[in-house]
Amino acid sequence: MAAITSGRDDFDSISEGCFLILPQTQRAGTQSKSTAGQKRKRTTRKIQGKVARRHVDEQHHVPYQGFEQLFGNEESTACMKMRRIAFEEAWTQTQTIINDILLDMNRAALNKIASFVETSPNSASQGLVHLPFHEIPTGLVFAGINTPDHNAQFKQIANKLSENNSNFVALLQSKDCNNLKNMMKTMIEQFLSIDAEPSGKEKEDRQETEHDDEISEQEEDDVDEDEHEGTTLSSALLTGTTAQSGNSTFEISSGGGGTRMKKRASKLPPYDMQILEAWYRHVTNVKKSNHPPPNLVVVLQDLESFEANMLRDFITICSEYRLKIPIVFIMGIATSTEILHQSLTKATIGLLRIEKFWLEQSDVWFNRMLEAVFIESVHTLKFGARPYKFLLDHFYLYDFSMGRATASLKYALMHHYYGNPLSIFSPLVGRSEDDIRSTLKEWHDAKLLNEHHITSLRMLSSFRAHVDAIADQDPQQALRLLDDDNDASYLMTEALAEFILGLKRYQHEFQYGIELIRALQGQFSNNVGMRKSKRMLLLAALESRDGLTSSEMILWPASLVRKLDPAGLDQLVKRISPVVEQFGYALPCDWNERLQMLLGADAAYQQKVAKKLAGMVLPDEERRSTETAKKVQMESMDHLKQAGTDKTKIAIEIADWISETLKGCLRSYTTVPMYELVYYTSAKLHEKSFSAQPRAAMQTGLGQSYHYLNCACCSGKTKHQISPSEHDTCILYKLYLECGRMINLFDWFVAFGYVLEREKRSNNKSKSLSEKEVQARFVRSVAELQFLGFIKPTQRKTDHVQRLTWSNV
């Protein structure tokens, strides 16, 4: 065997590589602290303290939370701080809206779960048959298929169940429960960390014990999880008055006739259920009241991710303690109950008394969030057409993730406030008129706004369009807006205040128009063309250049209203009246009186009127009709307005009012001056951040590594020029781009070695690279390219690899 090995070169095979990393040698004169007879000391707390201090230091070294002075550092520090404060307030408002929607959406389910937990201990006394085994009340919560969103939902469940200390809740996740002992330990530690409201004397004893534990933890050795330390206390002795977590010390007190005797303190492993039992007895003795004792609710958030054997043992152990401590399970399921039957045996399922609960799906939350943030709220940042379309597509076509949608909103806020110096004006939209004017006047007098702010405002596309629109009608006003020398104060105080108030009015009117369309949809619910949600109405309004002024959503209601009978018109007026009054508007006062008079007419008169309006043209027919037909229709409409019956006149009046109101309210946001202050339209960076392209990033990193490394020696090179100072994998990738479908490993190796030969070594320039070193570096680079998915082995030729990619950056 030795002869065979000696006759073979160590680097003969370039398709196999072995890299040996030798252990670090100890310094001379030193000995290892850990020997066979000694145990490792605990350093977890020290490490955690160092990590926490490091995070604090990193946050301390970042000034203003990453905000920088814009305009080439010519922006004032006060404006930069204002942008930071505005971002924090905007994100707080948005996050509050999101959380409130999620809580309100699942309020009914949360109340049912809370009621189930409260009544679960008394179920046996309500007529159920006593069984020889101990059933655990178990609530199966179906939370949807997107498991990352379950964190917020189950935190709300835990908060709901633990309100007013009515229940003690432990929230377990599969990532924290690798084995049964770790699972039991995590559950017990969470329960024992709950404040049980001890008395003054007990607080002093607890503080004293915690101080002793801190000192002892620094000196004691690490305890192996497989060892049982101390002796297990019997259930008769577990009636003491004090219980602590970890290596818990129980001070057992007993005696009679005034005599008290202290038992010797004993230790239990941190995963022993007797610790939990003793703690629960102690807490219930301290909190003696008329209320029923609290339940111990164990929430298993992601049931599918728990190991089946561990879960079965955990349920069995908890079932044995069911009569001693009131344990209740809440299990989160993403799919169906089939996973429960696949993971647990029949005997284990028999230990559970199951009741099912359903949380609302994420699409319900998404629709309500869009309505609240983009339509109903005035304080939040609005999306333009492209970012809004991306948000919809990414949610419905990819992940259905509430977390990703929330992150997308936060990223848009960050991009708007971090990089846009005009974002300091965005919070003013939610204020009153007097506050807006006084704030702008105060900023101008304090000279917080410089000439760069004025120039940036005048460079906005909406501002230029506004000036062009008024240039012919009021040239003096247009000149005042553009004059730098005389009336810059007019722009920054009076005109800007009017623009901000115009944005506020537009958002109010747009919400009014959307609600009015929804009321009309309720009137014409049988018409399929009228059925559109608010998010789709908003998308249509954002994508259209004119908004919804020429949309079918406005043409259809006007045409359908003209064909209603008096009863239908009366019902329509009653339906839209609350919406109109809600937004501070009013309907013509004579409509109700005229409709009541029409309702008193006979049926023959109503049929006669209906025949006259039977030929009204609908929008679909308008597209197919000729210009002559449209002209005839308009003439007939004018005739009916003048010489028609009362029913015809009022129907046309209501239809015209609806059409004019919707056209005025649902115009495009691009027609509002300074809409850039409120609407986020920068979609390229947003899409790039949330639509990751790892292959393009890898190819850019391999082909143009200086973009990531900031390497001065490589920055001047072209894309395909190969430099020996680049990384080995980058060199091999550039040679890879020159190859065909099948790559000869030997030719590839020779070309790679030729490039490395040009490298000037710092220690000895005249010495060339050894062939073994070149082979080792080549093998490592080939392995990295194979791991990244650029090549794969092939059976057609043993000394070749197959190329898998063909495009390059």
XYZ file of C-alpha atoms in Angstrom, residues 72-504:
433
model
C -24.131 67.590 -1.396
C -23.988 68.046 2.420
C -25.512 71.519 2.047
C -28.759 70.502 3.718
C -29.017 71.796 7.259
C -28.773 69.425 10.183
C -32.185 70.587 11.386
C -33.827 69.484 8.116
C -32.082 66.134 8.319
C -33.401 65.619 11.861
C -36.863 66.643 10.685
C -36.753 63.936 8.005
C -35.713 61.364 10.585
C -38.520 62.346 12.958
C -41.018 62.380 10.089
C -39.961 58.869 9.057
C -40.342 57.516 12.592
C -43.793 59.070 12.958
C -44.931 57.857 9.534
C -43.747 54.313 10.174
C -45.335 54.283 13.638
C -48.669 55.354 12.168
C -48.449 52.805 9.365
C -47.432 49.998 11.717
C -50.274 50.872 14.071
C -52.755 50.666 11.199
C -51.347 47.287 10.130
C -51.434 45.787 13.629
C -54.909 47.127 14.373
C -56.238 45.607 11.166
C -54.706 42.245 12.018
C -56.126 42.359 15.537
C -59.578 43.465 14.403
C -59.616 40.882 11.629
C -59.045 38.002 14.062
C -60.953 39.487 16.989
C -63.802 36.984 16.756
C -61.411 34.022 16.548
C -59.336 35.353 19.469
C -62.446 35.684 21.610
C -63.462 32.108 20.778
C -59.998 30.804 21.666
C -60.020 32.745 24.947
C -63.469 31.378 25.787
C -62.291 27.856 24.980
C -59.308 28.191 27.327
C -61.412 29.645 30.146
C -64.023 26.886 30.018
C -61.620 23.993 29.388
C -60.885 23.072 33.063
C -64.614 22.878 33.865
C -65.528 20.694 30.920
C -65.546 17.526 32.978
C -68.146 18.978 35.313
C -70.415 20.000 32.451
C -71.601 16.514 31.646
C -68.618 14.889 29.913
C -67.821 11.309 30.849
C -64.739 10.810 33.034
C -62.167 8.750 31.171
C -59.373 6.581 32.635
C -56.780 8.816 30.928
C -56.389 12.566 31.186
C -57.425 14.527 28.110
C -55.703 17.801 27.392
C -57.967 20.531 25.947
C -56.415 21.341 22.581
C -57.309 24.132 20.207
C -56.245 23.653 16.589
C -55.717 27.073 15.034
C -55.647 27.102 11.220
C -53.559 30.171 10.404
C -52.865 29.796 6.679
C -50.075 28.408 4.554
C -47.627 31.293 5.002
C -45.797 30.284 8.186
C -43.588 33.417 8.520
C -46.767 35.440 9.124
C -47.742 33.271 12.058
C -45.378 35.109 14.427
C -47.571 38.194 14.671
C -50.791 36.191 14.790
C -49.718 33.849 17.590
C -48.204 36.711 19.557
C -51.647 38.298 19.508
C -53.157 35.010 20.678
C -50.620 34.821 23.514
C -51.298 38.428 24.519
C -55.049 37.847 24.429
C -54.824 34.752 26.635
C -52.465 36.396 29.137
C -54.542 39.569 29.631
C -54.819 40.508 33.321
C -52.775 37.400 34.209
C -55.858 35.274 33.553
C -53.638 32.579 32.026
C -49.946 31.786 31.963
C -48.778 31.360 28.367
C -45.640 29.733 26.928
C -45.065 30.189 23.191
C -42.957 27.394 21.691
C -41.456 27.295 18.218
C -39.778 24.353 16.548
C -36.491 26.236 16.136
C -36.169 26.426 19.936
C -37.121 22.780 20.544
C -34.450 20.518 19.085
C -35.136 17.657 21.481
C -37.559 16.739 24.217
C -35.391 18.003 27.072
C -34.838 21.316 25.358
C -38.549 21.603 24.663
C -39.480 20.918 28.286
C -36.802 23.311 29.520
C -37.962 26.107 27.206
C -41.567 25.691 28.292
C -40.720 25.638 32.011
C -38.416 28.643 31.740
C -41.091 30.682 29.988
C -43.642 29.860 32.653
C -41.270 30.553 35.531
C -40.255 33.893 34.036
C -43.835 35.182 34.442
C -44.195 37.664 37.269
C -46.386 36.102 39.948
C -46.746 39.346 41.949
C -44.936 38.170 45.116
C -45.149 39.893 48.465
C -42.476 42.202 49.838
C -40.706 39.532 51.867
C -40.756 37.114 48.946
C -39.335 39.805 46.655
C -36.397 40.239 49.011
C -35.847 36.482 49.183
C -36.064 36.227 45.394
C -33.562 39.051 44.867
C -31.217 37.436 47.366
C -31.539 34.053 45.677
C -31.040 35.534 42.203
C -27.905 37.304 43.431
C -26.538 34.022 44.804
C -27.402 32.279 41.524
C -25.537 34.896 39.514
C -22.442 34.413 41.631
C -22.666 30.638 41.496
C -23.259 30.559 37.745
C -19.940 32.252 37.160
C -18.144 29.513 39.097
C -20.096 26.335 38.430
C -19.302 23.956 35.589
C -21.470 23.340 32.561
C -24.027 20.647 33.237
C -24.453 17.884 30.698
C -28.092 17.562 29.609
C -28.002 13.788 29.795
C -27.059 13.812 33.508
C -29.633 14.019 36.271
C -28.241 16.189 39.022
C -29.362 15.759 42.571
C -32.254 13.624 43.651
C -35.806 13.777 42.401
C -38.169 15.060 45.023
C -41.289 13.116 45.758
C -44.635 14.716 45.133
C -45.221 14.950 48.891
C -42.206 17.199 49.333
C -43.107 19.443 46.390
C -45.349 21.609 48.535
C -42.724 24.149 49.535
C -42.912 27.889 49.372
C -40.120 28.818 46.978
C -39.211 27.636 43.486
C -36.596 28.986 41.136
C -35.811 28.184 37.480
C -32.713 26.458 36.172
C -31.051 24.327 38.830
C -33.971 25.158 41.093
C -33.640 25.162 44.869
C -36.797 24.353 46.803
C -36.948 25.412 50.431
C -39.329 22.890 51.965
C -41.013 23.943 55.186
C -43.160 21.670 57.264
C -44.157 21.273 60.858
C -47.074 21.299 63.201
C -48.139 23.098 66.314
C -46.048 26.121 65.439
C -42.904 24.063 64.836
C -41.160 24.610 61.459
C -38.449 22.381 60.085
C -36.326 23.150 57.004
C -35.604 20.328 54.654
C -32.299 20.084 52.887
C -32.310 21.929 49.558
C -32.451 19.603 46.540
C -31.765 20.189 42.871
C -33.849 19.143 39.900
C -32.860 19.222 36.241
C -34.363 22.227 34.433
C -36.605 20.014 32.309
C -38.389 18.222 35.170
C -42.157 18.809 35.205
C -42.149 18.705 39.020
C -40.541 22.154 38.927
C -43.530 23.463 37.004
C -45.954 21.738 39.359
C -44.314 23.209 42.461
C -44.140 26.665 40.903
C -47.817 26.548 39.935
C -48.861 25.536 43.455
C -46.774 28.326 44.882
C -48.242 30.925 42.511
C -51.816 29.845 43.116
C -51.247 29.981 46.891
C -49.870 33.510 46.607
C -52.671 34.710 44.321
C -55.600 33.538 46.399
C -58.726 35.205 45.086
C -62.312 34.553 44.109
C -61.309 34.060 40.482
C -60.572 30.555 39.151
C -56.900 29.576 39.077
C -55.061 30.449 35.859
C -54.423 27.868 33.167
C -51.035 26.945 31.771
C -51.439 27.476 28.037
C -48.755 25.934 25.813
C -48.849 27.422 22.317
C -47.131 25.265 19.672
C -46.863 27.763 16.853
C -45.703 25.598 13.927
C -46.950 22.080 14.569
C -45.771 20.755 11.186
C -42.139 21.571 12.004
C -41.966 19.702 15.309
C -40.447 16.239 15.301
C -43.176 13.616 15.561
C -41.558 11.402 18.219
C -40.685 14.372 20.402
C -44.223 15.734 20.089
C -45.768 12.413 21.080
C -43.579 12.142 24.185
C -44.283 15.742 25.116
C -48.059 15.243 24.925
C -47.832 12.037 26.949
C -45.830 13.704 29.725
C -48.200 16.684 29.894
C -51.166 14.311 30.033
C -49.768 12.672 33.156
C -49.693 16.054 34.913
C -53.123 17.177 33.668
C -54.850 16.522 37.001
C -52.147 18.390 38.949
C -51.737 21.428 36.726
C -54.350 22.719 34.204
C -52.418 22.455 30.937
C -54.098 23.607 27.716
C -52.636 23.256 24.210
C -52.991 25.722 21.346
C -51.542 24.212 18.153
C -50.973 26.195 15.005
C -51.591 24.335 11.750
C -50.798 25.721 8.319
C -52.285 22.959 6.153
C -54.981 20.584 7.423
C -55.740 18.114 10.189
C -54.106 15.366 8.142
C -50.735 16.478 9.478
C -51.984 15.743 13.003
C -52.911 12.169 12.080
C -49.629 11.688 10.238
C -47.487 12.919 13.118
C -49.305 11.441 16.108
C -50.458 7.938 16.868
C -54.043 7.065 17.722
C -53.093 6.664 21.373
C -51.557 10.138 21.469
C -54.492 11.748 19.661
C -56.763 10.063 22.220
C -55.060 12.173 24.899
C -56.281 15.378 23.242
C -59.744 16.928 23.359
C -59.668 18.908 20.132
C -61.591 21.966 19.032
C -60.901 23.821 15.772
C -60.509 27.537 15.149
C -59.850 29.435 11.926
C -57.995 32.706 11.532
C -58.625 34.996 8.594
C -56.426 34.451 5.561
C -53.718 36.923 4.639
C -55.554 38.219 1.552
C -58.308 39.628 3.784
C -55.674 41.500 5.790
C -53.994 42.682 2.585
C -57.195 44.158 1.147
C -58.047 45.961 4.362
C -54.489 47.234 4.690
C -54.528 48.668 1.167
C -57.830 50.404 1.813
C -56.691 51.850 5.142
C -53.223 52.991 4.036
C -53.813 54.150 0.455
C -57.458 55.297 0.507
C -58.759 56.067 3.980
C -55.717 57.550 5.717
C -54.408 61.034 4.959
C -51.202 60.732 7.014
C -49.627 57.770 5.220
C -47.403 57.670 2.144
C -49.243 56.824 -1.076
C -47.980 54.630 -3.899
C -47.866 55.528 -7.542
C -49.040 53.196 -10.295
C -45.900 51.113 -10.719
C -45.033 50.514 -7.020
C -48.668 49.735 -6.262
C -48.881 47.262 -9.148
C -45.651 45.635 -7.969
C -47.036 45.339 -4.432
C -50.185 43.623 -5.696
C -48.360 41.262 -8.048
C -45.738 40.291 -5.499
C -48.381 39.426 -2.913
C -50.877 37.557 -5.088
C -48.471 35.888 -7.519
C -45.616 34.910 -5.218
C -45.895 34.511 -1.457
C -49.154 35.819 0.110
C -46.861 37.128 2.827
C -48.002 39.801 5.250
C -44.453 40.250 6.430
C -43.133 40.912 2.936
C -45.924 43.414 2.260
C -45.150 45.202 5.526
C -41.439 45.232 4.680
C -42.254 46.654 1.268
C -44.190 49.524 2.857
C -41.369 50.228 5.292
C -38.777 50.173 2.535
C -40.799 52.689 0.540
C -40.982 54.956 3.584
C -37.241 54.637 4.127
C -36.474 55.350 0.493
C -38.788 58.362 0.523
C -37.501 59.948 3.738
C -33.833 58.919 3.535
C -33.178 60.065 -0.016
C -35.780 62.772 -0.758
C -34.982 66.186 0.792
C -38.549 67.371 0.061
C -39.993 64.681 2.332
C -39.991 67.172 5.208
C -43.215 68.561 3.691
C -45.017 65.186 3.654
C -46.197 65.234 7.308
C -47.859 68.619 6.731
C -50.590 66.993 4.621
C -52.237 65.564 7.730
C -52.369 68.891 9.602
C -54.907 71.695 9.677
C -54.739 74.737 7.417
C -53.586 77.136 10.136
C -50.926 74.688 11.294
C -49.621 74.247 7.752
C -49.336 77.979 7.133
C -47.758 78.759 10.502
C -45.241 75.910 10.162
C -44.116 76.980 6.694
C -43.836 80.597 7.863
C -41.772 79.509 10.847
C -39.439 77.418 8.680
C -38.966 80.290 6.236
C -38.262 82.867 8.950
C -35.775 80.526 10.645
C -34.060 79.959 7.262
C -34.281 76.188 7.581
C -35.055 75.941 3.868
C -32.317 77.035 1.466
C -32.243 77.675 -2.258
C -31.826 73.977 -2.987
C -35.297 73.264 -1.590
C -36.752 76.016 -3.774
C -34.981 74.699 -6.866
C -36.078 71.115 -6.174
C -39.709 72.186 -5.796
C -39.627 74.083 -9.086
C -38.060 71.109 -10.858
C -40.954 68.806 -10.007
C -42.881 67.707 -13.086
C -46.252 68.476 -11.489
C -45.117 72.012 -10.622
C -43.961 72.654 -14.191
C -47.271 71.318 -15.543
C -49.165 73.615 -13.161
C -47.169 76.660 -14.253
C -47.726 75.804 -17.918
C -51.461 75.459 -17.287
C -51.815 78.894 -15.668
C -49.317 80.691 -17.874
C -51.963 81.750 -20.412
C -54.749 82.464 -17.920
C -52.756 84.184 -15.166
C -49.212 85.018 -16.330
C -48.563 87.204 -13.282
C -49.195 84.265 -10.948
C -46.914 82.017 -13.004
C -44.176 84.657 -12.840
C -44.459 84.929 -9.059
C -44.005 81.158 -8.741
C -40.880 81.205 -10.899
C -39.245 84.470 -9.744
C -36.187 83.704 -7.598
C -35.305 87.229 -6.536
C -38.567 88.726 -5.370
C -41.196 86.111 -4.541
C -39.339 83.030 -3.333
C -41.022 83.596 0.044
C -44.408 83.537 -1.703
C -43.644 80.082 -3.123
C -42.381 78.608 0.159
C -45.147 79.990 2.364
C -48.403 80.869 0.593
C -48.254 78.862 -2.647
C -46.798 75.737 -1.037
C -49.475 75.873 1.653
C -52.161 75.960 -1.048
C -50.536 73.038 -2.843
C -50.442 70.961 0.355
C -54.081 71.800 1.092
C -54.905 70.788 -2.486
C -53.277 67.394 -1.860
C -55.322 66.993 1.300
